[in-house]
mmCIF file of C-alpha atoms in Angstrom:
data_model
loop_
_atom_site.group_PDB
_atom_site.id
_atom_site.type_symbol
_atom_site.label_atom_id
_atom_site.label_comp_id
_atom_site.label_asym_id
_atom_site.label_seq_id
_atom_site.Cartn_x
_atom_site.Cartn_y
_atom_site.Cartn_z
ATOM 1 C CA UNK A 9 0.000 0.000 0.000
ATOM 2 C CA UNK A 10 2.984 2.298 0.493
ATOM 3 C CA UNK A 11 3.925 2.019 -3.188
ATOM 4 C CA UNK A 12 2.239 4.913 -5.066
ATOM 5 C CA UNK A 13 0.109 3.821 -7.960
ATOM 6 C CA UNK A 14 1.167 5.209 -11.343
ATOM 7 C CA UNK A 15 -1.602 6.557 -13.540
ATOM 8 C CA UNK A 16 -1.103 6.547 -17.278
ATOM 9 C CA UNK A 17 -2.747 8.631 -19.955
ATOM 10 C CA UNK A 18 -2.665 7.914 -23.661
ATOM 11 C CA UNK A 19 -5.478 9.861 -25.309
ATOM 12 C CA UNK A 20 -5.433 13.585 -25.898
ATOM 13 C CA UNK A 21 -8.579 14.140 -23.805
ATOM 14 C CA UNK A 22 -7.090 12.248 -20.861
ATOM 15 C CA UNK A 23 -3.934 14.341 -21.009
ATOM 16 C CA UNK A 24 -5.903 17.587 -21.187
ATOM 17 C CA UNK A 25 -8.101 16.662 -18.221
ATOM 18 C CA UNK A 26 -5.105 15.537 -16.179
ATOM 19 C CA UNK A 27 -3.215 18.752 -16.996
ATOM 20 C CA UNK A 28 -6.145 20.905 -15.886
ATOM 21 C CA UNK A 29 -6.424 18.987 -12.603
ATOM 22 C CA UNK A 30 -2.676 19.282 -12.055
ATOM 23 C CA UNK A 31 -2.390 22.989 -12.904
ATOM 24 C CA UNK A 32 -2.007 25.065 -9.694
ATOM 25 C CA UNK A 33 -4.669 27.534 -10.813
ATOM 26 C CA UNK A 34 -7.375 24.876 -10.380
ATOM 27 C CA UNK A 35 -7.212 25.416 -6.602
ATOM 28 C CA UNK A 36 -8.337 29.012 -7.050
ATOM 29 C CA UNK A 37 -11.905 27.890 -7.839
ATOM 30 C CA UNK A 38 -12.500 26.882 -4.214
ATOM 31 C CA UNK A 39 -10.940 30.108 -2.956
ATOM 32 C CA UNK A 40 -13.198 32.212 -5.189
ATOM 33 C CA UNK A 41 -16.278 30.299 -4.028
ATOM 34 C CA UNK A 42 -15.356 30.651 -0.365
ATOM 35 C CA UNK A 43 -14.611 34.380 -0.723
ATOM 36 C CA UNK A 44 -17.911 35.016 -2.504
ATOM 37 C CA UNK A 45 -19.912 33.046 0.074
ATOM 38 C CA UNK A 46 -18.279 34.921 2.955
ATOM 39 C CA UNK A 47 -18.980 38.272 1.303
ATOM 40 C CA UNK A 48 -22.651 37.389 0.739
ATOM 41 C CA UNK A 49 -23.006 36.145 4.328
ATOM 42 C CA UNK A 50 -21.450 39.332 5.695
ATOM 43 C CA UNK A 51 -23.911 41.418 3.691
ATOM 44 C CA UNK A 52 -26.789 39.286 4.978
ATOM 45 C CA UNK A 53 -25.811 40.225 8.512
ATOM 46 C CA UNK A 54 -26.959 43.738 7.687
ATOM 47 C CA UNK A 55 -30.429 42.528 8.730
ATOM 48 C CA UNK A 56 -29.205 41.720 12.237
ATOM 49 C CA UNK A 57 -29.632 44.309 15.029
ATOM 50 C CA UNK A 58 -26.717 46.719 15.067
ATOM 51 C CA UNK A 59 -25.409 47.424 18.576
ATOM 52 C CA UNK A 60 -23.119 50.242 19.597
ATOM 53 C CA UNK A 61 -21.845 51.256 23.040
ATOM 54 C CA UNK A 62 -20.769 54.742 23.979
ATOM 55 C CA UNK A 63 -19.260 56.554 26.946
ATOM 56 C CA UNK A 64 -19.063 60.341 27.212
ATOM 57 C CA UNK A 65 -17.937 62.898 29.752
ATOM 58 C CA UNK A 66 -18.067 66.670 29.162
ATOM 59 C CA UNK A 67 -17.405 69.927 30.936
ATOM 60 C CA UNK A 68 -19.572 72.704 29.505
ATOM 61 C CA UNK A 69 -19.137 76.448 29.621
ATOM 62 C CA UNK A 70 -22.836 76.941 30.344
ATOM 63 C CA UNK A 71 -25.907 74.833 31.083
ATOM 64 C CA UNK A 72 -29.657 75.155 31.202
ATOM 65 C CA UNK A 73 -30.735 76.831 34.483
ATOM 66 C CA UNK A 74 -33.744 78.279 36.316
ATOM 67 C CA UNK A 75 -34.672 81.891 35.642
ATOM 68 C CA UNK A 76 -33.580 84.247 38.448
ATOM 69 C CA UNK A 77 -37.137 85.109 39.511
ATOM 70 C CA UNK A 78 -38.066 81.435 39.763
ATOM 71 C CA UNK A 79 -34.910 80.680 41.761
ATOM 72 C CA UNK A 80 -35.769 83.475 44.210
ATOM 73 C CA UNK A 81 -39.334 82.247 44.552
ATOM 74 C CA UNK A 82 -38.279 78.660 45.133
ATOM 75 C CA UNK A 83 -35.688 79.678 47.694
ATOM 76 C CA UNK A 84 -38.367 81.551 49.585
ATOM 77 C CA UNK A 85 -40.357 78.327 49.574
ATOM 78 C CA UNK A 86 -37.326 76.469 51.016
ATOM 79 C CA UNK A 87 -36.634 74.443 47.863
ATOM 80 C CA UNK A 88 -33.006 73.947 46.842
ATOM 81 C CA UNK A 89 -32.360 74.897 43.229
ATOM 82 C CA UNK A 90 -28.802 74.001 42.296
ATOM 83 C CA UNK A 91 -29.478 73.777 38.551
ATOM 84 C CA UNK A 92 -27.603 71.528 36.133
ATOM 85 C CA UNK A 93 -23.943 70.820 36.715
ATOM 86 C CA UNK A 94 -21.442 71.857 34.076
ATOM 87 C CA UNK A 95 -19.826 68.439 34.413
ATOM 88 C CA UNK A 96 -21.939 65.807 32.635
ATOM 89 C CA UNK A 97 -21.497 62.108 31.708
ATOM 90 C CA UNK A 98 -23.343 59.173 30.182
ATOM 91 C CA UNK A 99 -22.690 55.469 29.497
ATOM 92 C CA UNK A 100 -25.166 53.839 27.114
ATOM 93 C CA UNK A 101 -26.065 51.363 24.369
ATOM 94 C CA UNK A 102 -27.847 51.989 21.062
ATOM 95 C CA UNK A 103 -29.657 49.223 19.141
ATOM 96 C CA UNK A 104 -30.826 49.740 15.561
ATOM 97 C CA UNK A 105 -32.820 47.264 13.464
ATOM 98 C CA UNK A 106 -33.388 47.730 9.734
ATOM 99 C CA UNK A 107 -36.961 46.954 8.689
ATOM 100 C CA UNK A 108 -36.898 48.067 5.054
ATOM 101 C CA UNK A 109 -33.790 49.023 3.062
ATOM 102 C CA UNK A 110 -35.297 49.415 -0.398
ATOM 103 C CA UNK A 111 -33.524 46.281 -1.680
ATOM 104 C CA UNK A 112 -30.033 47.676 -0.989
ATOM 105 C CA UNK A 113 -28.644 44.570 0.754
ATOM 106 C CA UNK A 114 -30.116 42.268 -1.886
ATOM 107 C CA UNK A 115 -28.566 44.314 -4.682
ATOM 108 C CA UNK A 116 -25.195 44.344 -2.915
ATOM 109 C CA UNK A 117 -25.356 40.562 -2.562
ATOM 110 C CA UNK A 118 -26.131 40.233 -6.257
ATOM 111 C CA UNK A 119 -23.130 42.415 -7.079
ATOM 112 C CA UNK A 120 -20.896 40.243 -4.862
ATOM 113 C CA UNK A 121 -22.140 37.057 -6.539
ATOM 114 C CA UNK A 122 -21.617 38.529 -9.994
ATOM 115 C CA UNK A 123 -18.084 39.608 -9.095
ATOM 116 C CA UNK A 124 -17.441 36.016 -8.018
ATOM 117 C CA UNK A 125 -18.738 34.773 -11.385
ATOM 118 C CA UNK A 126 -16.354 37.139 -13.171
ATOM 119 C CA UNK A 127 -13.413 35.782 -11.190
ATOM 120 C CA UNK A 128 -14.479 32.201 -11.928
ATOM 121 C CA UNK A 129 -14.846 32.973 -15.644
ATOM 122 C CA UNK A 130 -11.427 34.646 -15.725
ATOM 123 C CA UNK A 131 -9.943 31.644 -13.945
ATOM 124 C CA UNK A 132 -11.600 29.311 -16.450
ATOM 125 C CA UNK A 133 -10.288 31.352 -19.386
ATOM 126 C CA UNK A 134 -6.740 31.191 -18.029
ATOM 127 C CA UNK A 135 -7.029 27.476 -17.290
ATOM 128 C CA UNK A 136 -8.404 26.862 -20.781
ATOM 129 C CA UNK A 137 -5.043 27.868 -22.271
ATOM 130 C CA UNK A 138 -3.583 24.705 -20.733
ATOM 131 C CA UNK A 139 -5.297 22.709 -23.489
ATOM 132 C CA UNK A 140 -3.336 24.468 -26.205
ATOM 133 C CA UNK A 141 -0.040 23.696 -24.464
ATOM 134 C CA UNK A 142 -1.055 20.031 -24.154
ATOM 135 C CA UNK A 143 -1.975 19.972 -27.861
ATOM 136 C CA UNK A 144 1.455 21.285 -28.843
ATOM 137 C CA UNK A 145 3.349 18.715 -26.762
ATOM 138 C CA UNK A 146 1.007 15.837 -27.611
ATOM 139 C CA UNK A 147 1.231 16.217 -31.393
ATOM 140 C CA UNK A 148 4.973 16.871 -31.170
ATOM 141 C CA UNK A 149 5.279 13.543 -29.340
ATOM 142 C CA UNK A 150 3.117 11.803 -31.959
ATOM 143 C CA UNK A 151 5.240 13.191 -34.782
ATOM 144 C CA UNK A 152 8.454 12.177 -33.016
ATOM 145 C CA UNK A 153 7.202 8.619 -32.565
ATOM 146 C CA UNK A 154 6.184 8.457 -36.230
ATOM 147 C CA UNK A 155 9.623 9.653 -37.327
ATOM 148 C CA UNK A 156 11.208 7.052 -35.057
ATOM 149 C CA UNK A 157 9.176 4.341 -36.771
ATOM 150 C CA UNK A 158 10.146 5.575 -40.237
ATOM 151 C CA UNK A 159 13.794 5.873 -39.256
ATOM 152 C CA UNK A 160 13.729 2.302 -37.996
ATOM 153 C CA UNK A 161 12.226 1.236 -41.327
ATOM 154 C CA UNK A 162 14.997 3.158 -43.073
ATOM 155 C CA UNK A 163 17.590 1.336 -40.999
ATOM 156 C CA UNK A 164 16.033 -1.991 -41.885
ATOM 157 C CA UNK A 165 16.120 -1.136 -45.588
ATOM 158 C CA UNK A 166 19.709 0.099 -45.448
ATOM 159 C CA UNK A 167 20.775 -2.990 -43.485
ATOM 160 C CA UNK A 168 19.245 -5.258 -46.129
ATOM 161 C CA UNK A 169 21.092 -3.427 -48.903
ATOM 162 C CA UNK A 170 24.280 -3.433 -46.862
ATOM 163 C CA UNK A 171 24.085 -7.232 -46.576
ATOM 164 C CA UNK A 172 23.492 -7.535 -50.323
ATOM 165 C CA UNK A 173 26.522 -5.380 -51.050
ATOM 166 C CA UNK A 174 28.632 -7.385 -48.605
ATOM 167 C CA UNK A 175 27.752 -10.525 -50.529
ATOM 168 C CA UNK A 176 28.496 -8.769 -53.812
ATOM 169 C CA UNK A 177 31.879 -7.631 -52.498
ATOM 170 C CA UNK A 178 32.731 -11.227 -51.623
ATOM 171 C CA UNK A 179 31.633 -12.280 -55.072
ATOM 172 C CA UNK A 180 33.731 -9.555 -56.676
ATOM 173 C CA UNK A 181 30.768 -7.815 -58.302
ATOM 174 C CA UNK A 182 30.898 -4.695 -56.065
ATOM 175 C CA UNK A 183 33.593 -2.543 -54.578
ATOM 176 C CA UNK A 184 34.191 -2.353 -50.835
ATOM 177 C CA UNK A 185 33.562 1.388 -51.015
ATOM 178 C CA UNK A 186 29.977 0.692 -52.098
ATOM 179 C CA UNK A 187 29.347 -1.325 -48.962
ATOM 180 C CA UNK A 188 31.014 1.370 -46.852
ATOM 181 C CA UNK A 189 28.815 4.067 -48.408
ATOM 182 C CA UNK A 190 25.628 2.228 -47.445
ATOM 183 C CA UNK A 191 27.032 1.442 -44.007
ATOM 184 C CA UNK A 192 27.824 5.126 -43.426
ATOM 185 C CA UNK A 193 24.284 6.028 -44.435
ATOM 186 C CA UNK A 194 22.921 3.410 -42.023
ATOM 187 C CA UNK A 195 25.029 4.850 -39.209
ATOM 188 C CA UNK A 196 23.628 8.297 -40.013
ATOM 189 C CA UNK A 197 20.161 6.797 -39.575
ATOM 190 C CA UNK A 198 21.295 5.330 -36.247
ATOM 191 C CA UNK A 199 22.350 8.803 -35.115
ATOM 192 C CA UNK A 200 19.013 10.277 -36.230
ATOM 193 C CA UNK A 201 17.217 7.569 -34.296
ATOM 194 C CA UNK A 202 19.239 8.356 -31.175
ATOM 195 C CA UNK A 203 18.348 12.047 -31.433
ATOM 196 C CA UNK A 204 14.672 11.265 -32.005
ATOM 197 C CA UNK A 205 14.530 8.882 -29.042
ATOM 198 C CA UNK A 206 16.151 11.519 -26.849
ATOM 199 C CA UNK A 207 13.602 14.073 -28.066
ATOM 200 C CA UNK A 208 10.779 11.615 -27.354
ATOM 201 C CA UNK A 209 12.064 11.050 -23.824
ATOM 202 C CA UNK A 210 12.241 14.799 -23.241
ATOM 203 C CA UNK A 211 8.684 15.347 -24.523
ATOM 204 C CA UNK A 212 7.325 12.479 -22.400
ATOM 205 C CA UNK A 213 9.058 13.915 -19.339
ATOM 206 C CA UNK A 214 7.585 17.362 -20.048
ATOM 207 C CA UNK A 215 4.082 15.978 -20.494
ATOM 208 C CA UNK A 216 4.357 13.795 -17.383
ATOM 209 C CA UNK A 217 5.395 16.821 -15.338
ATOM 210 C CA UNK A 218 2.780 19.075 -16.881
ATOM 211 C CA UNK A 219 -0.094 16.576 -16.574
ATOM 212 C CA UNK A 220 0.912 15.239 -13.175
ATOM 213 C CA UNK A 221 0.635 11.618 -14.326
ATOM 214 C CA UNK A 222 2.881 9.330 -16.338
ATOM 215 C CA UNK A 223 2.154 9.689 -20.038
ATOM 216 C CA UNK A 224 2.578 6.388 -21.879
ATOM 217 C CA UNK A 225 2.637 5.975 -25.656
ATOM 218 C CA UNK A 226 0.131 8.507 -27.046
ATOM 219 C CA UNK A 227 -2.710 7.319 -29.252
ATOM 220 C CA UNK A 228 -3.277 9.179 -32.493
ATOM 221 C CA UNK A 229 -6.728 10.812 -32.138
ATOM 222 C CA UNK A 230 -9.437 10.269 -34.698
ATOM 223 C CA UNK A 231 -10.388 12.936 -37.191
ATOM 224 C CA UNK A 232 -13.221 15.079 -35.744
ATOM 225 C CA UNK A 233 -16.322 15.630 -37.841
ATOM 226 C CA UNK A 234 -16.588 18.818 -39.850
ATOM 227 C CA UNK A 235 -19.950 19.556 -38.200
ATOM 228 C CA UNK A 236 -18.294 19.643 -34.771
ATOM 229 C CA UNK A 237 -15.721 22.123 -36.026
ATOM 230 C CA UNK A 238 -18.414 24.484 -37.342
ATOM 231 C CA UNK A 239 -20.486 24.771 -34.164
ATOM 232 C CA UNK A 240 -21.022 28.082 -32.403
ATOM 233 C CA UNK A 241 -18.175 29.618 -30.444
ATOM 234 C CA UNK A 242 -18.128 28.625 -26.765
ATOM 235 C CA UNK A 243 -14.816 30.087 -25.623
ATOM 236 C CA UNK A 244 -14.612 30.904 -21.876
ATOM 237 C CA UNK A 245 -13.370 34.417 -22.679
ATOM 238 C CA UNK A 246 -16.904 35.190 -23.865
ATOM 239 C CA UNK A 247 -18.233 34.130 -20.455
ATOM 240 C CA UNK A 248 -15.981 36.737 -18.850
ATOM 241 C CA UNK A 249 -17.456 39.497 -21.007
ATOM 242 C CA UNK A 250 -21.013 38.267 -20.407
ATOM 243 C CA UNK A 251 -20.396 38.202 -16.647
ATOM 244 C CA UNK A 252 -19.020 41.753 -16.760
ATOM 245 C CA UNK A 253 -22.153 42.923 -18.578
ATOM 246 C CA UNK A 254 -24.310 41.214 -15.940
ATOM 247 C CA UNK A 255 -22.302 42.981 -13.234
ATOM 248 C CA UNK A 256 -23.070 46.334 -14.846
ATOM 249 C CA UNK A 257 -26.777 45.389 -14.830
ATOM 250 C CA UNK A 258 -26.600 44.496 -11.124
ATOM 251 C CA UNK A 259 -24.849 47.783 -10.352
ATOM 252 C CA UNK A 260 -27.601 49.659 -12.182
ATOM 253 C CA UNK A 261 -30.222 47.990 -9.977
ATOM 254 C CA UNK A 262 -28.190 49.053 -6.953
ATOM 255 C CA UNK A 263 -28.545 52.675 -8.106
ATOM 256 C CA UNK A 264 -32.322 52.288 -7.891
ATOM 257 C CA UNK A 265 -32.078 50.726 -4.430
ATOM 258 C CA UNK A 266 -29.917 53.624 -3.222
ATOM 259 C CA UNK A 267 -32.801 56.038 -3.928
ATOM 260 C CA UNK A 268 -35.379 54.133 -1.889
ATOM 261 C CA UNK A 269 -36.305 55.300 1.644
ATOM 262 C CA UNK A 270 -34.982 53.323 4.600
ATOM 263 C CA UNK A 271 -37.118 52.347 7.590
ATOM 264 C CA UNK A 272 -35.752 51.116 10.898
ATOM 265 C CA UNK A 273 -36.544 50.840 14.599
ATOM 266 C CA UNK A 274 -34.158 51.708 17.384
ATOM 267 C CA UNK A 275 -33.730 51.552 21.141
ATOM 268 C CA UNK A 276 -31.419 53.673 23.279
ATOM 269 C CA UNK A 277 -30.543 53.283 26.913
ATOM 270 C CA UNK A 278 -27.948 54.985 29.098
ATOM 271 C CA UNK A 279 -26.980 55.729 32.637
ATOM 272 C CA UNK A 280 -25.719 59.234 33.234
ATOM 273 C CA UNK A 281 -26.294 62.815 34.170
ATOM 274 C CA UNK A 282 -28.368 64.642 33.104
ATOM 275 C CA UNK A 283 -31.151 62.325 32.018
ATOM 276 C CA UNK A 284 -34.390 62.966 30.239
ATOM 277 C CA UNK A 285 -36.045 64.444 33.361
ATOM 278 C CA UNK A 286 -34.298 67.805 33.240
ATOM 279 C CA UNK A 287 -36.114 69.390 36.177
ATOM 280 C CA UNK A 288 -35.347 66.540 38.557
ATOM 281 C CA UNK A 289 -31.683 66.595 37.483
ATOM 282 C CA UNK A 290 -31.558 70.313 38.308
ATOM 283 C CA UNK A 291 -32.657 69.459 41.814
ATOM 284 C CA UNK A 292 -30.621 66.321 42.598
ATOM 285 C CA UNK A 293 -27.535 66.333 40.370
ATOM 286 C CA UNK A 294 -27.215 62.543 40.337
ATOM 287 C CA UNK A 295 -27.089 59.878 37.611
ATOM 288 C CA UNK A 296 -30.194 58.044 36.459
ATOM 289 C CA UNK A 297 -31.288 55.316 34.053
ATOM 290 C CA UNK A 298 -32.899 56.521 30.824
ATOM 291 C CA UNK A 299 -34.319 54.768 27.781
ATOM 292 C CA UNK A 300 -36.032 55.459 24.465
ATOM 293 C CA UNK A 301 -37.526 53.363 21.645
ATOM 294 C CA UNK A 302 -38.781 54.565 18.310
ATOM 295 C CA UNK A 303 -38.880 54.263 14.524
ATOM 296 C CA UNK A 304 -36.863 56.215 12.010
ATOM 297 C CA UNK A 305 -37.589 56.834 8.327
ATOM 298 C CA UNK A 306 -34.722 58.259 6.259
ATOM 299 C CA UNK A 307 -34.648 59.175 2.624
ATOM 300 C CA UNK A 308 -31.327 60.324 1.235
ATOM 301 C CA UNK A 309 -31.855 61.902 -2.173
ATOM 302 C CA UNK A 310 -28.182 62.790 -2.576
ATOM 303 C CA UNK A 311 -27.809 59.858 -5.011
ATOM 304 C CA UNK A 312 -29.943 61.856 -7.473
ATOM 305 C CA UNK A 313 -27.073 64.256 -8.003
ATOM 306 C CA UNK A 314 -24.861 61.616 -9.607
ATOM 307 C CA UNK A 315 -27.515 59.159 -10.839
ATOM 308 C CA UNK A 316 -27.488 60.365 -14.436
ATOM 309 C CA UNK A 317 -23.697 60.228 -14.681
ATOM 310 C CA UNK A 318 -23.561 56.858 -12.920
ATOM 311 C CA UNK A 319 -26.043 55.322 -15.365
ATOM 312 C CA UNK A 320 -24.170 56.834 -18.316
ATOM 313 C CA UNK A 321 -20.952 55.338 -16.964
ATOM 314 C CA UNK A 322 -22.536 51.879 -16.694
ATOM 315 C CA UNK A 323 -23.930 52.163 -20.230
ATOM 316 C CA UNK A 324 -20.456 53.087 -21.472
ATOM 317 C CA UNK A 325 -18.991 50.056 -19.699
ATOM 318 C CA UNK A 326 -21.576 47.768 -21.292
ATOM 319 C CA UNK A 327 -20.788 49.216 -24.708
ATOM 320 C CA UNK A 328 -17.072 48.706 -24.065
ATOM 321 C CA UNK A 329 -17.635 45.045 -23.137
ATOM 322 C CA UNK A 330 -19.740 44.525 -26.270
ATOM 323 C CA UNK A 331 -16.943 46.030 -28.376
ATOM 324 C CA UNK A 332 -14.423 43.724 -26.700
ATOM 325 C CA UNK A 333 -16.714 40.811 -27.478
ATOM 326 C CA UNK A 334 -16.880 41.796 -31.150
ATOM 327 C CA UNK A 335 -13.101 42.201 -31.292
ATOM 328 C CA UNK A 336 -12.564 38.767 -29.748
ATOM 329 C CA UNK A 337 -15.039 37.113 -32.124
ATOM 330 C CA UNK A 338 -13.442 38.888 -35.102
ATOM 331 C CA UNK A 339 -9.943 37.705 -34.169
ATOM 332 C CA UNK A 340 -11.326 34.261 -33.404
ATOM 333 C CA UNK A 341 -12.954 34.045 -36.835
ATOM 334 C CA UNK A 342 -9.637 35.023 -38.410
ATOM 335 C CA UNK A 343 -7.945 32.158 -36.541
ATOM 336 C CA UNK A 344 -10.657 29.756 -37.714
ATOM 337 C CA UNK A 345 -10.222 30.943 -41.300
ATOM 338 C CA UNK A 346 -6.465 30.415 -41.153
ATOM 339 C CA UNK A 347 -6.911 26.959 -39.632
ATOM 340 C CA UNK A 348 -9.497 26.033 -42.286
ATOM 341 C CA UNK A 349 -7.120 27.109 -45.049
ATOM 342 C CA UNK A 350 -4.333 25.046 -43.504
ATOM 343 C CA UNK A 351 -6.625 22.018 -43.281
ATOM 344 C CA UNK A 352 -7.547 22.396 -46.942
ATOM 345 C CA UNK A 353 -3.868 22.663 -47.878
ATOM 346 C CA UNK A 354 -2.910 19.513 -45.970
ATOM 347 C CA UNK A 355 -5.866 17.596 -47.420
ATOM 348 C CA UNK A 356 -4.709 18.496 -50.926
ATOM 349 C CA UNK A 357 -1.161 17.430 -50.120
ATOM 350 C CA UNK A 358 -2.363 14.143 -48.629
ATOM 351 C CA UNK A 359 -4.291 13.374 -51.816
ATOM 352 C CA UNK A 360 -0.990 12.731 -53.664
ATOM 353 C CA UNK A 361 1.151 11.417 -50.805
ATOM 354 C CA UNK A 362 0.315 7.759 -51.447
ATOM 355 C CA UNK A 363 1.059 8.133 -55.163
ATOM 356 C CA UNK A 364 4.405 9.781 -54.445
ATOM 357 C CA UNK A 365 5.350 7.030 -51.985
ATOM 358 C CA UNK A 366 4.345 4.321 -54.464
ATOM 359 C CA UNK A 367 6.449 5.942 -57.191
ATOM 360 C CA UNK A 368 9.443 6.469 -54.901
ATOM 361 C CA UNK A 369 9.191 2.871 -53.709
ATOM 362 C CA UNK A 370 9.068 1.628 -57.300
ATOM 363 C CA UNK A 371 12.068 3.739 -58.259
ATOM 364 C CA UNK A 372 13.995 2.523 -55.228
ATOM 365 C CA UNK A 373 13.288 -1.111 -56.039
ATOM 366 C CA UNK A 374 14.366 -0.493 -59.619
ATOM 367 C CA UNK A 375 17.564 1.135 -58.351
ATOM 368 C CA UNK A 376 18.271 -1.920 -56.204
ATOM 369 C CA UNK A 377 17.863 -4.127 -59.263
ATOM 370 C CA UNK A 378 20.058 -1.874 -61.389
ATOM 371 C CA UNK A 379 22.748 -1.869 -58.723
ATOM 372 C CA UNK A 380 22.700 -5.671 -58.688
ATOM 373 C CA UNK A 381 23.358 -5.630 -62.433
ATOM 374 C CA UNK A 382 25.977 -2.877 -62.192
ATOM 375 C CA UNK A 383 23.940 -0.332 -64.159
ATOM 376 C CA UNK A 384 24.046 2.419 -61.467
ATOM 377 C CA UNK A 385 26.378 3.178 -58.607
ATOM 378 C CA UNK A 386 25.557 2.947 -54.919
ATOM 379 C CA UNK A 387 25.147 6.725 -54.512
ATOM 380 C CA UNK A 388 22.136 6.653 -56.808
ATOM 381 C CA UNK A 389 20.601 3.893 -54.715
ATOM 382 C CA UNK A 390 21.201 5.783 -51.451
ATOM 383 C CA UNK A 391 19.589 8.878 -52.961
ATOM 384 C CA UNK A 392 16.497 6.923 -53.979
ATOM 385 C CA UNK A 393 16.252 5.301 -50.543
ATOM 386 C CA UNK A 394 16.451 8.694 -48.829
ATOM 387 C CA UNK A 395 13.878 10.198 -51.178
ATOM 388 C CA UNK A 396 11.443 7.357 -50.469
ATOM 389 C CA UNK A 397 11.961 7.825 -46.732
ATOM 390 C CA UNK A 398 11.479 11.586 -47.098
ATOM 391 C CA UNK A 399 8.179 10.962 -48.928
ATOM 392 C CA UNK A 400 6.961 8.738 -46.075
ATOM 393 C CA UNK A 401 8.033 11.353 -43.522
ATOM 394 C CA UNK A 402 6.137 14.040 -45.449
ATOM 395 C CA UNK A 403 3.011 11.880 -45.505
ATOM 396 C CA UNK A 404 3.159 11.466 -41.715
ATOM 397 C CA UNK A 405 3.776 15.186 -41.241
ATOM 398 C CA UNK A 406 0.838 16.116 -43.472
ATOM 399 C CA UNK A 407 -1.509 13.732 -41.650
ATOM 400 C CA UNK A 408 -0.472 14.830 -38.161
ATOM 401 C CA UNK A 409 -0.458 18.508 -39.107
ATOM 402 C CA UNK A 410 -3.988 18.120 -40.472
ATOM 403 C CA UNK A 411 -5.031 16.463 -37.206
ATOM 404 C CA UNK A 412 -3.362 19.207 -35.200
ATOM 405 C CA UNK A 413 -5.112 21.945 -37.211
ATOM 406 C CA UNK A 414 -8.459 20.244 -36.605
ATOM 407 C CA UNK A 415 -7.874 20.009 -32.880
ATOM 408 C CA UNK A 416 -6.540 23.559 -32.833
ATOM 409 C CA UNK A 417 -9.829 24.643 -34.388
ATOM 410 C CA UNK A 418 -11.680 22.677 -31.703
ATOM 411 C CA UNK A 419 -9.654 24.674 -29.183
ATOM 412 C CA UNK A 420 -10.406 27.933 -31.037
ATOM 413 C CA UNK A 421 -14.161 27.347 -30.779
ATOM 414 C CA UNK A 422 -14.110 25.234 -27.571
ATOM 415 C CA UNK A 423 -15.859 22.210 -29.108
#
């Protein structure tokens, strides 16, 4: 159980999915979700009672007092009239409860959710680029493996001709230099094979690191249908622009909520001097408990001053996002057009690849026969062998490049 299991991936889709799971940016999805949820929950707490405590002590230059005539009259009646003290204090608590906010909290929550959607869409757009990098490495690995196979076939062919020439040298019908020429060409093929195998190992190591799993021998993907390539564009970058437009709509609704009146209830209580009974406090000069409950209706029309400009600003932002959308779609269509032209070019080239290979193979076989009869020299044979191999390499390149263009177009339209 302590031995880690090794996952393998061979298809292009498996490699793309593994690379997306392995890419560090994937962890940001959870962080965005958590941040958005916390923001929405904090805004929801705006409906909870809001408590505030306060303590205050003052020394005033003047205070409310009895008129002189009343003081004289009360003194005659034997009533002490000290009046309010210039030193005053209070320690209290205020409680406020929102009853109606005109939809302000709801609109703020909608804005927070929409901002979270924008971040998720931006994250998705960045993560989507991983597919293109996987495509590049995957088809490079496929092409390298195909060239390895053709180089091995070339070695086999050169080895067979080398053995024939060795027999001819023993029989005195060929010079030793002819055998050496073919042998040198075979050794060149051995060197090419070594370089290609090293390149394959490097590409497999890169893909294994990038995908986070061991990548075994890749499987050449099938040709996608033309209908799938012509479907509507579903690139994640368009989701970003759509989410930004929706955010502007939510912000516009918040402007309406800001103009609505606000209704709330409140309760205040404090211990201090003076209290609400002013006359008693003038007589006793001692702290007392005081309380008040009530309702408050506020209507701040200051948002009207900037409402017109704020709405114009949001309209301008929406127009800007629509322009960005058109620019992206225009550039995307240009990429699709270029990829379509490349696909057409490779299809035309592939139409004659088999004929070229058949002709080169026939010429090579004829050259082998001519060499056996001493009609041509070995250099002509080597040239024909290399040209046949080059034709087979070109056929593989055309086929894989056509496949790559098709899958690049799938990436361009996200299908």
